[in-house]
Tab-separated table of C-alpha atoms in Angstrom:
chain	number	residue	atom	x	y	z
A	658	ALA	CA	-1.772	44.849	-155.877
A	659	TYR	CA	-1.775	41.085	-155.200
A	660	LYS	CA	-2.510	40.182	-158.818
A	661	ASN	CA	-0.097	42.677	-160.338
A	662	SER	CA	3.413	41.227	-160.317
A	663	PHE	CA	5.066	44.575	-161.076
A	664	ALA	CA	3.260	46.090	-158.116
A	665	GLN	CA	4.621	43.227	-156.000
A	666	ILE	CA	8.143	44.022	-157.212
A	667	ARG	CA	7.787	47.710	-156.405
A	668	LEU	CA	6.239	46.995	-153.001
A	669	GLY	CA	9.103	44.569	-152.383
A	670	LEU	CA	11.639	47.243	-153.268
A	671	THR	CA	9.950	49.654	-150.868
A	672	ALA	CA	10.098	47.013	-148.145
A	673	GLN	CA	13.754	46.289	-148.937
A	674	TYR	CA	14.689	49.974	-148.738
A	675	ARG	CA	12.996	50.109	-145.328
A	676	GLY	CA	15.098	47.128	-144.226
A	677	ASN	CA	12.163	44.699	-144.203
A	678	PHE	CA	13.903	41.949	-146.167
A	679	GLU	CA	11.437	39.227	-145.213
A	680	GLU	CA	8.572	41.173	-146.785
A	681	ALA	CA	10.727	41.953	-149.822
A	682	PHE	CA	11.541	38.251	-150.219
A	683	GLN	CA	7.847	37.298	-149.994
A	684	ARG	CA	6.819	39.932	-152.538
A	685	TYR	CA	9.594	39.040	-155.003
A	686	ASN	CA	8.683	35.366	-154.690
A	687	LEU	CA	5.044	36.175	-155.330
A	688	ALA	CA	5.985	38.155	-158.441
A	689	LYS	CA	8.180	35.259	-159.613
A	690	GLN	CA	5.358	32.760	-159.045
A	691	LYS	CA	3.105	35.008	-161.142
A	692	GLY	CA	5.633	34.680	-164.006
A	693	ASN	CA	7.539	37.949	-163.606
A	694	PHE	CA	11.105	36.926	-164.422
A	695	TYR	CA	12.452	40.326	-163.321
A	696	ALA	CA	11.927	39.128	-159.747
A	697	ASN	CA	14.784	36.627	-160.150
A	698	SER	CA	17.405	39.359	-160.136
A	699	LEU	CA	15.964	40.899	-156.986
A	700	LEU	CA	15.799	37.532	-155.252
A	701	ALA	CA	19.387	36.874	-156.312
A	702	ASN	CA	20.437	40.136	-154.622
A	703	LEU	CA	18.911	38.966	-151.364
A	704	TYR	CA	20.795	35.663	-151.586
A	705	ILE	CA	24.064	37.340	-152.567
A	706	ASN	CA	23.916	39.664	-149.566
A	707	GLY	CA	22.137	37.425	-147.089
A	708	PHE	CA	19.312	39.932	-146.648
A	709	GLY	CA	16.357	38.125	-145.061
A	710	VAL	CA	17.738	34.768	-146.231
A	711	ALA	CA	20.892	32.763	-145.673
A	712	LYS	CA	23.681	33.817	-148.029
A	713	ASN	CA	23.678	31.423	-150.955
A	714	GLU	CA	25.704	32.348	-154.013
A	715	LYS	CA	24.755	29.148	-155.855
A	716	THR	CA	21.032	29.903	-155.526
A	717	ALA	CA	21.674	33.478	-156.665
A	718	ILE	CA	23.615	32.298	-159.718
A	719	ASN	CA	20.880	29.788	-160.599
A	720	LEU	CA	18.238	32.518	-160.406
A	721	LEU	CA	20.311	34.737	-162.691
A	722	GLU	CA	21.102	31.894	-165.113
A	723	ASP	CA	17.369	31.193	-165.470
A	724	THR	CA	16.660	34.676	-166.828
A	725	LYS	CA	19.945	35.911	-168.334
A	726	SER	CA	18.604	35.759	-171.900
A	727	VAL	CA	15.440	37.763	-171.156
A	728	ASP	CA	16.450	40.094	-168.320
A	729	PRO	CA	19.364	42.454	-169.026
A	730	ILE	CA	19.706	43.187	-165.296
A	731	ALA	CA	20.195	39.488	-164.544
A	732	ALA	CA	22.673	39.290	-167.427
A	733	TYR	CA	24.666	42.173	-165.951
A	734	LYS	CA	24.752	40.659	-162.476
A	735	LEU	CA	25.669	37.206	-163.783
A	736	ALA	CA	28.472	38.692	-165.894
A	737	ASN	CA	30.202	39.766	-162.690
A	738	PHE	CA	30.247	36.169	-161.457
A	739	TYR	CA	31.573	35.074	-164.856
A	740	LEU	CA	34.440	37.566	-164.606
A	741	ILE	CA	35.344	36.229	-161.165
A	742	ASP	CA	35.356	32.695	-162.637
A	743	ASN	CA	37.435	33.916	-165.605
A	744	LYS	CA	34.651	33.179	-168.107
A	745	VAL	CA	35.532	36.413	-169.840
A	746	LYS	CA	33.953	35.722	-173.248
A	747	ASN	CA	30.614	34.822	-171.635
A	748	ALA	CA	30.835	37.861	-169.360
A	749	ILE	CA	31.444	40.226	-172.287
A	750	GLU	CA	28.464	38.725	-174.155
A	751	LEU	CA	26.187	39.235	-171.152
A	752	LEU	CA	27.480	42.737	-170.493
A	753	THR	CA	26.986	43.646	-174.155
A	754	TYR	CA	23.413	42.345	-174.069
A	755	ALA	CA	22.774	44.339	-170.902
A	756	GLY	CA	24.499	47.440	-172.264
A	757	GLU	CA	22.530	47.329	-175.502
A	758	ASN	CA	19.391	47.294	-173.358
A	759	GLU	CA	20.311	50.454	-171.438
A	760	VAL	CA	21.643	48.892	-168.239
A	761	LYS	CA	23.863	51.841	-167.353
A	762	ASP	CA	26.123	49.884	-164.974
A	763	ALA	CA	26.852	47.375	-167.748
A	764	GLN	CA	27.703	50.179	-170.172
A	765	TYR	CA	30.126	51.669	-167.673
A	766	GLN	CA	31.691	48.299	-166.945
A	767	LEU	CA	32.178	47.663	-170.679
A	768	HIS	CA	33.838	51.068	-170.980
A	769	LEU	CA	36.261	50.086	-168.210
A	770	LEU	CA	36.899	46.577	-169.539
A	771	TYR	CA	37.791	47.857	-172.995
A	772	SER	CA	40.028	50.623	-171.587
A	773	ASN	CA	42.394	48.414	-169.595
A	774	GLU	CA	43.995	45.020	-170.101
A	775	GLN	CA	42.757	43.262	-166.995
A	776	TYR	CA	40.569	40.796	-168.924
A	777	ILE	CA	40.751	41.655	-172.623
A	778	PRO	CA	43.000	43.604	-174.990
A	779	VAL	CA	42.444	47.364	-175.009
A	780	ASP	CA	39.958	48.547	-177.610
A	781	LEU	CA	39.671	52.310	-177.286
A	782	GLU	CA	36.960	52.554	-179.931
A	783	LYS	CA	34.681	50.204	-177.993
A	784	SER	CA	35.654	51.835	-174.714
A	785	GLU	CA	34.649	55.241	-176.052
A	786	TYR	CA	31.420	53.837	-177.533
A	787	TRP	CA	30.322	52.403	-174.177
A	788	ASP	CA	31.407	55.523	-172.328
A	789	LEU	CA	29.205	57.646	-174.614
A	790	LYS	CA	26.292	55.202	-174.239
A	791	HIS	CA	26.677	55.358	-170.468
A	792	LYS	CA	26.636	59.160	-170.505
A	793	GLU	CA	23.614	59.403	-172.830
A	794	ASP	CA	20.588	60.917	-171.217
A	795	THR	CA	18.411	57.858	-171.674
A	796	GLN	CA	16.275	56.174	-169.063
A	797	SER	CA	18.097	53.240	-167.565
A	798	PHE	CA	16.539	49.819	-167.918
A	799	THR	CA	16.581	49.499	-164.139
A	800	ASN	CA	14.479	52.664	-163.853
A	801	LYS	CA	12.089	51.442	-166.491
A	802	ILE	CA	11.473	48.063	-164.876
A	803	TYR	CA	11.756	48.771	-161.169
A	804	GLY	CA	10.558	52.373	-161.186
A	805	ILE	CA	13.628	53.527	-159.265
C-alpha cells in the first residue's frame, strides 16, 4: 500500500472517518508526495476544518489553487471560496468544469445559482440543465476517485 498513492488516499479516508486525523494527514501527504494531486483537496479539507492540523484557510486555498485545473473536486471546493470573495465569474468557470466532470455537488450548486439572482441573472435553461445532470444516474467523480 505504501507505493500506491490511491491506496494511501483510501486508507487516509478510512482513518479520517474513524476520527484519526493525524493518520489521515500523513497518508494524504504521502499520496501528494508521490504525485497524486487528488490528495490536495483532502488536505485542504483538513486545513479548512482544523482536523488534525491548525485551521489555515490560506493553506487550504493554496492547495486547491495548485490543482484546480486538473482536479474537478478541488475546482468545486475553490469555487466556494471564490463566491465568498465575490469572484463570481471565476467561481462559475470552476463549478462548470467540476460539473462537466460529474462532481454532483457542483452540478447542484450550478442549478441553484442559475435559478436565483444571488450572484448571476436567472437562466432557467441552464438551471434545468444542471438539475437534470445532477439527477442523472451516473457515478459521481468523488466516488470514482475516492471510492466512497
